[in-house]
mmCIF file of C-alpha atoms in Angstrom:
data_model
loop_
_atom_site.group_PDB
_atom_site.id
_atom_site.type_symbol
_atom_site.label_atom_id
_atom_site.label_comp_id
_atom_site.label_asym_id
_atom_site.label_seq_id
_atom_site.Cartn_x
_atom_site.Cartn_y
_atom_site.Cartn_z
ATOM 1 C CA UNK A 24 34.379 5.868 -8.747
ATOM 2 C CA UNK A 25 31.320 5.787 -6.802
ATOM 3 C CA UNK A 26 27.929 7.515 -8.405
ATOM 4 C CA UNK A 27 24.759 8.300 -7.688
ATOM 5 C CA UNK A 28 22.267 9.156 -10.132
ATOM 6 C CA UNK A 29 18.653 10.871 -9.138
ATOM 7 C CA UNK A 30 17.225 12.348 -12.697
ATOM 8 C CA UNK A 31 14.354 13.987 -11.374
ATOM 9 C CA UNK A 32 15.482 17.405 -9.898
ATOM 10 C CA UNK A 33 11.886 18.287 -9.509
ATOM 11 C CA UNK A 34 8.885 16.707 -9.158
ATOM 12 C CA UNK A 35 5.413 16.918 -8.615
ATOM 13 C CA UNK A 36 2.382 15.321 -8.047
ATOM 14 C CA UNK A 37 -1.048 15.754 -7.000
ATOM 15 C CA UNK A 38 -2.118 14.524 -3.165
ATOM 16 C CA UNK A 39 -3.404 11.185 -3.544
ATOM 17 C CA UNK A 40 -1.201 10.212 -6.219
ATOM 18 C CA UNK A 41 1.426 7.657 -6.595
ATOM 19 C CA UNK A 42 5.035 8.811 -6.585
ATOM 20 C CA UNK A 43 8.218 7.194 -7.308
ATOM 21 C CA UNK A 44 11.911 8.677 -7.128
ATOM 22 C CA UNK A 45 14.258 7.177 -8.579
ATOM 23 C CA UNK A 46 18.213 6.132 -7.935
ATOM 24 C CA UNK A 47 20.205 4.232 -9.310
ATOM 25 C CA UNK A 48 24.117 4.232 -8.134
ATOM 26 C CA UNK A 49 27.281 2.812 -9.286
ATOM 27 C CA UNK A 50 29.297 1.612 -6.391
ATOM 28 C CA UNK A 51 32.630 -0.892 -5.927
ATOM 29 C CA UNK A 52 31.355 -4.198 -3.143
ATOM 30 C CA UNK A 53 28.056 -3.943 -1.454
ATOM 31 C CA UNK A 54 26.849 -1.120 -0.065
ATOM 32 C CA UNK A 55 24.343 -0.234 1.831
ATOM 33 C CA UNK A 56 21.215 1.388 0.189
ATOM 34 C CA UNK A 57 19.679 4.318 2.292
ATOM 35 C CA UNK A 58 17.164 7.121 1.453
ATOM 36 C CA UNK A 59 17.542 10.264 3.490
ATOM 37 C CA UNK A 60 15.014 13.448 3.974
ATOM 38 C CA UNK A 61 14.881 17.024 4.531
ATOM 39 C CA UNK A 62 11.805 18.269 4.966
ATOM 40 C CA UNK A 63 11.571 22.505 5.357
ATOM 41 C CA UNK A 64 13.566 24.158 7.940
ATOM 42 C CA UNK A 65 14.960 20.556 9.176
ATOM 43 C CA UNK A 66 18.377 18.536 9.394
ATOM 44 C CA UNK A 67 19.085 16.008 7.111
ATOM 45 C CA UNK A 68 17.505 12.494 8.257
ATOM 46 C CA UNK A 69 16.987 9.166 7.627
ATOM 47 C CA UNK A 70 13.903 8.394 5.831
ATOM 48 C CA UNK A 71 14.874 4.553 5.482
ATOM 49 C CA UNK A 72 17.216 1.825 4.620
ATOM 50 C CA UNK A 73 17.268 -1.214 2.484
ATOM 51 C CA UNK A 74 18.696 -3.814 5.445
ATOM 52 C CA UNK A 75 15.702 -3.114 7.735
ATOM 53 C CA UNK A 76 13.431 -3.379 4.843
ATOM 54 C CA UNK A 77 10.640 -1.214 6.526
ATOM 55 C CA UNK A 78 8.132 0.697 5.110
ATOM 56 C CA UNK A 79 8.661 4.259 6.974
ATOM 57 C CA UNK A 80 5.686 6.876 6.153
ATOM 58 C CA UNK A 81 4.131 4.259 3.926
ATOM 59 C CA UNK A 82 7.320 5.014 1.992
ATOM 60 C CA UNK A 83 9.312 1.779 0.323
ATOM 61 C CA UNK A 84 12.806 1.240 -1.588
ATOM 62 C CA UNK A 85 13.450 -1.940 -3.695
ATOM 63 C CA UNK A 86 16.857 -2.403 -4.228
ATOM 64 C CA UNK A 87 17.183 -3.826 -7.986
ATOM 65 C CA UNK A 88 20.727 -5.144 -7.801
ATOM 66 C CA UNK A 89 20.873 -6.311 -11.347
ATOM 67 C CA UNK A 90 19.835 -2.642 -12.275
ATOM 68 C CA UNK A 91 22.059 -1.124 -9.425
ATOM 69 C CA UNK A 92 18.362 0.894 -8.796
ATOM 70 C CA UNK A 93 16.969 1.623 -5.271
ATOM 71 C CA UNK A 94 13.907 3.720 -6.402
ATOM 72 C CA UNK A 95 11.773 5.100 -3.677
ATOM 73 C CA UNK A 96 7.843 4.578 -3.904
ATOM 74 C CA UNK A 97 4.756 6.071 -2.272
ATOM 75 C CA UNK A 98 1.198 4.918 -3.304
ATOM 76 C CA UNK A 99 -0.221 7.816 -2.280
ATOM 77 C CA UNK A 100 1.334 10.607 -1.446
ATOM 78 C CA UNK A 101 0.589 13.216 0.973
ATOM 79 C CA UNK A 102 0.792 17.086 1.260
ATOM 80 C CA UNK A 103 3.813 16.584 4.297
ATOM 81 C CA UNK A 104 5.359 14.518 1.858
ATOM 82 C CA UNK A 105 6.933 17.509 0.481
ATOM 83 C CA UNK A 106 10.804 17.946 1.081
ATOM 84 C CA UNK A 107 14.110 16.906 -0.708
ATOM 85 C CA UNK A 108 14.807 13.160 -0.927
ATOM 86 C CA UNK A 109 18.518 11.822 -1.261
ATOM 87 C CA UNK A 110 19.650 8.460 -2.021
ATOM 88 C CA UNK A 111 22.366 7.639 -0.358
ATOM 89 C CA UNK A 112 24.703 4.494 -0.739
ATOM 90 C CA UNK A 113 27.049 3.466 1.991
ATOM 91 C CA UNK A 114 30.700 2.190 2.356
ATOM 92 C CA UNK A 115 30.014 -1.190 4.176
ATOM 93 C CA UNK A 116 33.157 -2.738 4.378
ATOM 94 C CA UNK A 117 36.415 -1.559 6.447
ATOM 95 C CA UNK A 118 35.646 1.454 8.624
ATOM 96 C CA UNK A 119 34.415 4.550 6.670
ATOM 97 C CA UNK A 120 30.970 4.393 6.963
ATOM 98 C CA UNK A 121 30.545 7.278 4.081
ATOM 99 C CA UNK A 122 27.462 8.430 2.479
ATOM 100 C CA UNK A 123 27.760 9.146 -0.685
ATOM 101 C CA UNK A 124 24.418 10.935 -1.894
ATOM 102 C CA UNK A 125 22.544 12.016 -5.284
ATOM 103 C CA UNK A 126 21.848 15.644 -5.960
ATOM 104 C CA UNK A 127 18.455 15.450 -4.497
ATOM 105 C CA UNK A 128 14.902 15.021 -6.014
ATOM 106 C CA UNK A 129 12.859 18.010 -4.647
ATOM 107 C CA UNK A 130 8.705 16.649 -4.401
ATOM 108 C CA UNK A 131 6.040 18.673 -4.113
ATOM 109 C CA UNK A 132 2.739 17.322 -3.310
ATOM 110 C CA UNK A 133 -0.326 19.738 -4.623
ATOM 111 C CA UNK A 134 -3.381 20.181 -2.814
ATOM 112 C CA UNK B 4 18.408 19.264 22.362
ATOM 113 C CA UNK B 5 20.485 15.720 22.407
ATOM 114 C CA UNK B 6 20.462 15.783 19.005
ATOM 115 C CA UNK B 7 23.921 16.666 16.922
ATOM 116 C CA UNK B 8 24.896 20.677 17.512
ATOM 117 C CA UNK B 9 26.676 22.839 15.064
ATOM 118 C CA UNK B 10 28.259 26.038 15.814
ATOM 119 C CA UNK B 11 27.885 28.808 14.663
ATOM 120 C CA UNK B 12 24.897 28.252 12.007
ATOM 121 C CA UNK B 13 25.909 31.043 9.956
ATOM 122 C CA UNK B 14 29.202 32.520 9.746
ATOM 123 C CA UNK B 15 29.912 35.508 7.074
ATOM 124 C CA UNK B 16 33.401 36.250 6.840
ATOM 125 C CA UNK B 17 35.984 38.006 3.863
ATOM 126 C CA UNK B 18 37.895 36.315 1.891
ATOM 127 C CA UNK B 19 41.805 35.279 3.499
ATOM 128 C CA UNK B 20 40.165 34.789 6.746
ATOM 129 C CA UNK B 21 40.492 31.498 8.813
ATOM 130 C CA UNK B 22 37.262 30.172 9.942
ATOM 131 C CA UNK B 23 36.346 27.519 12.359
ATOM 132 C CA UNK B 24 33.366 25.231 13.169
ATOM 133 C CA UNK B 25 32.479 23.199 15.754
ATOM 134 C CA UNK B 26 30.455 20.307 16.159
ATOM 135 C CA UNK B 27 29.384 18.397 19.224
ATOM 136 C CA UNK B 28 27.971 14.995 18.380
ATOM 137 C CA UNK B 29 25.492 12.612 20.532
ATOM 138 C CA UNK B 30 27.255 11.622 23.272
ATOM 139 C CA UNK B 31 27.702 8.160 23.148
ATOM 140 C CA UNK B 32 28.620 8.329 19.678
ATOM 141 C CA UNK B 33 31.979 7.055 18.278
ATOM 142 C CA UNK B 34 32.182 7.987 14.823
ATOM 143 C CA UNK B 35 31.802 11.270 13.281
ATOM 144 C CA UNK B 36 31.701 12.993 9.772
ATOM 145 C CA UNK B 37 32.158 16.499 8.336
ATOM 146 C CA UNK B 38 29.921 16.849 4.866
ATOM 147 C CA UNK B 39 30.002 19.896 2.491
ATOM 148 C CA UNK B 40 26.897 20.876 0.936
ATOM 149 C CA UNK B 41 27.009 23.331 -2.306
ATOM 150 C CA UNK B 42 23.505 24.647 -3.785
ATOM 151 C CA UNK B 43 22.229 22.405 -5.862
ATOM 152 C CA UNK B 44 24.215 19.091 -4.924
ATOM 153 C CA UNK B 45 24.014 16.337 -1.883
ATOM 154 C CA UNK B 46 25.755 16.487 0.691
ATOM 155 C CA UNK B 47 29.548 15.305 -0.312
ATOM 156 C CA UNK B 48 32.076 13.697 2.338
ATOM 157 C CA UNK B 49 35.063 15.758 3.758
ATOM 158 C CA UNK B 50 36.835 13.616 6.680
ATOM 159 C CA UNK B 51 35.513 10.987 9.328
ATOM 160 C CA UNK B 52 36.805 10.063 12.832
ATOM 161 C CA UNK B 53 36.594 6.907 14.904
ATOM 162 C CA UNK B 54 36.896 8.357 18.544
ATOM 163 C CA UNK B 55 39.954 11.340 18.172
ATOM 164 C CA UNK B 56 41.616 9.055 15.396
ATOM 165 C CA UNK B 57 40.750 10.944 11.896
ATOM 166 C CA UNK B 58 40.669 7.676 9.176
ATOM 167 C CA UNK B 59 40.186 9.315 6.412
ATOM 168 C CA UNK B 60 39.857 12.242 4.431
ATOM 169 C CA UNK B 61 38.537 13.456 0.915
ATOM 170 C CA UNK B 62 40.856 14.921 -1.658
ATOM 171 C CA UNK B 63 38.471 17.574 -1.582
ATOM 172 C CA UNK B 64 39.939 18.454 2.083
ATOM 173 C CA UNK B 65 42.509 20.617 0.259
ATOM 174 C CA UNK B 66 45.459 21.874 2.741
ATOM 175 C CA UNK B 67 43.629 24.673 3.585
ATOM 176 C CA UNK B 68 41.226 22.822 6.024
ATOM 177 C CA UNK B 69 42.104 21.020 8.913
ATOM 178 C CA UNK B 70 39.794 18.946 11.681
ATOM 179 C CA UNK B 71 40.519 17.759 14.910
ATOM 180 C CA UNK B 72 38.518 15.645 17.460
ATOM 181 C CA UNK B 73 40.844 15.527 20.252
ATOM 182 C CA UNK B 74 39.358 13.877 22.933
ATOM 183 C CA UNK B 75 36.842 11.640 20.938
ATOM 184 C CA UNK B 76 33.964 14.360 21.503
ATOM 185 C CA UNK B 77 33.502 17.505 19.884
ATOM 186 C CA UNK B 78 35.060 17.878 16.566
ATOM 187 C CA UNK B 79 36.014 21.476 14.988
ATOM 188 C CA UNK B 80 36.810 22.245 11.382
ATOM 189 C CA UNK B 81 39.164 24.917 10.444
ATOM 190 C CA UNK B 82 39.388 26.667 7.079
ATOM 191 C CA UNK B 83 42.368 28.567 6.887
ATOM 192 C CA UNK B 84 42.571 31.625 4.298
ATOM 193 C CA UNK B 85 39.341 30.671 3.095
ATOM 194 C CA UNK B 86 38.023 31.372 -0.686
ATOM 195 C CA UNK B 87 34.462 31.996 -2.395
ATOM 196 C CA UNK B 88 34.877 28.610 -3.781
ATOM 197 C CA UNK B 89 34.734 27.489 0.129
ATOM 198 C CA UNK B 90 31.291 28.956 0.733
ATOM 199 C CA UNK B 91 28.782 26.240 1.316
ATOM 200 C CA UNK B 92 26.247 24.395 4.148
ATOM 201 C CA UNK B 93 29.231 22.075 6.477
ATOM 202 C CA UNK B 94 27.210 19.505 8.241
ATOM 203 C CA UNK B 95 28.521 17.109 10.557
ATOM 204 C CA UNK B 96 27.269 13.661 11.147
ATOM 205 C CA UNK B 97 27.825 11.334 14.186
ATOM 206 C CA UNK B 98 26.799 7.654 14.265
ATOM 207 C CA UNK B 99 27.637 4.967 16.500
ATOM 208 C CA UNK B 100 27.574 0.734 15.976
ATOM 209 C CA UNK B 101 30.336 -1.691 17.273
ATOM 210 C CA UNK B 102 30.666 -2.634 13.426
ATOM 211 C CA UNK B 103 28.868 -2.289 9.897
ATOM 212 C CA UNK B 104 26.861 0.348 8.481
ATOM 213 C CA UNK B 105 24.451 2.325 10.399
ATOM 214 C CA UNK B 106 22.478 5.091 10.679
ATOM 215 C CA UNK B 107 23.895 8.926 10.677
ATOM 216 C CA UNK B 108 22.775 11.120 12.797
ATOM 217 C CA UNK B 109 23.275 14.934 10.840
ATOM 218 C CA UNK B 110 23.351 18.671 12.743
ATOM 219 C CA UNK B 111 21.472 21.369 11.318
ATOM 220 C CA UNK B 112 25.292 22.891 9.902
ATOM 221 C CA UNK B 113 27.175 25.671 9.302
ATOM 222 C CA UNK B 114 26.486 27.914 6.340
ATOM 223 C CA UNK B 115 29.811 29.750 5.682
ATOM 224 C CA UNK B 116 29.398 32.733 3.252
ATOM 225 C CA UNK B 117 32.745 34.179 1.754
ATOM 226 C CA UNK B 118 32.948 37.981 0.785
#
């Protein structure tokens, strides 16, 4: 069965600092590795994914395959940074394109 | 807005009532998914479609609820004598590629409160 596995349920850091959230997911085939956002009084959205490789918000994923891990890093974060993260693989073969996502690592970022 | 639109946003209802929920995704999108959202947990899949054809749904989608896209647009999600255990955030999700994994575009969904 698939799984997805973020152990931090809350964190927080000071503005400034580095942050990392971590995923890692167990998943039959390939999928695709995505991290979605929700920032305060907003829809769900994607923050970025592991095919484009791009670094969104200074934001960056490396996707550890031997470690099925797709941690999420930030060198410094920022007080906007705040909101619930979700890591979210994806079918990527036939033609359910279903996420399937973690519970959610809530970040703060303190002034 | 042509963003994803959910109607209503909240809905309050008693217990043994039927419920349903409507979604219009972007326009030119082909695919579309219903999520169910619990406090405290991501966002888990219900059902998809592929234009009005639904592919697939979750054993979670117990007899009680039923979705329908009938024309390949808007979708709507009915929840028929509906229970506590069915109060949640329902999001829908459209996305559109001519194959492979892409991007999903999510509405700002339907809390459902059951009395």
């Amino acid at each position: 069965a698939q799984r997805v596995t973020q152990p931090e349920k809350l964190l927080s850091v000071f503005k400034g600092a580095p942050v990392e959230l971590k995923c890692n997911y167990s998943y039959s085939g390939s999928p695709e590795l995505f991290w979605y956002v929700q920032y305060s009084r907003q829809r769900l959205q994607l923050l970025l994914r592991h095919i484009s490789r791009e670094s969104i918000k200074g934001f960056t994923a490396d996707l550890n395959k031997g470690e099925t891990s797709f941690h999420l890093k930030k060198p410094f974060a920022q007080e906007e940074d705040s909101a619930m993260y979700y890591c979210a693989p994806q079918n990527s073969g036939g033609s359910n394109y279903k996420l399937t996502f973690g519970k959610g690592t809530l970040l703060t970022v303190n002034p | 807005d042509t963003g994803v639109s959910q109607d209503p946003r909240h809905k309050i209802t008693k217990r043994g009532q039927n419920v349903t929920f409507r979604c219009d995704p972007i326009s030119e999108h082909n695919r579309l998914y219903w999520y169910r959202q619990t406090l405290g947990q991501g966002p888990e899949f219900l059902t998809y479609f592929q234009n009005e054809a639904q592919l697939e749904k979750s054993r979670l989608l117990s007899d009680r609820f039923s979705a329908e896209r009938p024309k390949g647009s808007f979708s709507t999600l009915e929840i028929q004598r509906t229970e506590q255990g069915d109060s949640a955030m329902y999001l829908c999700a459209s996305s559109f590629l001519p194959g492979g994994a892409s991007e999903q575009f999510f509405g700002p969904g339907t809390r459902l409160t059951v009395l």
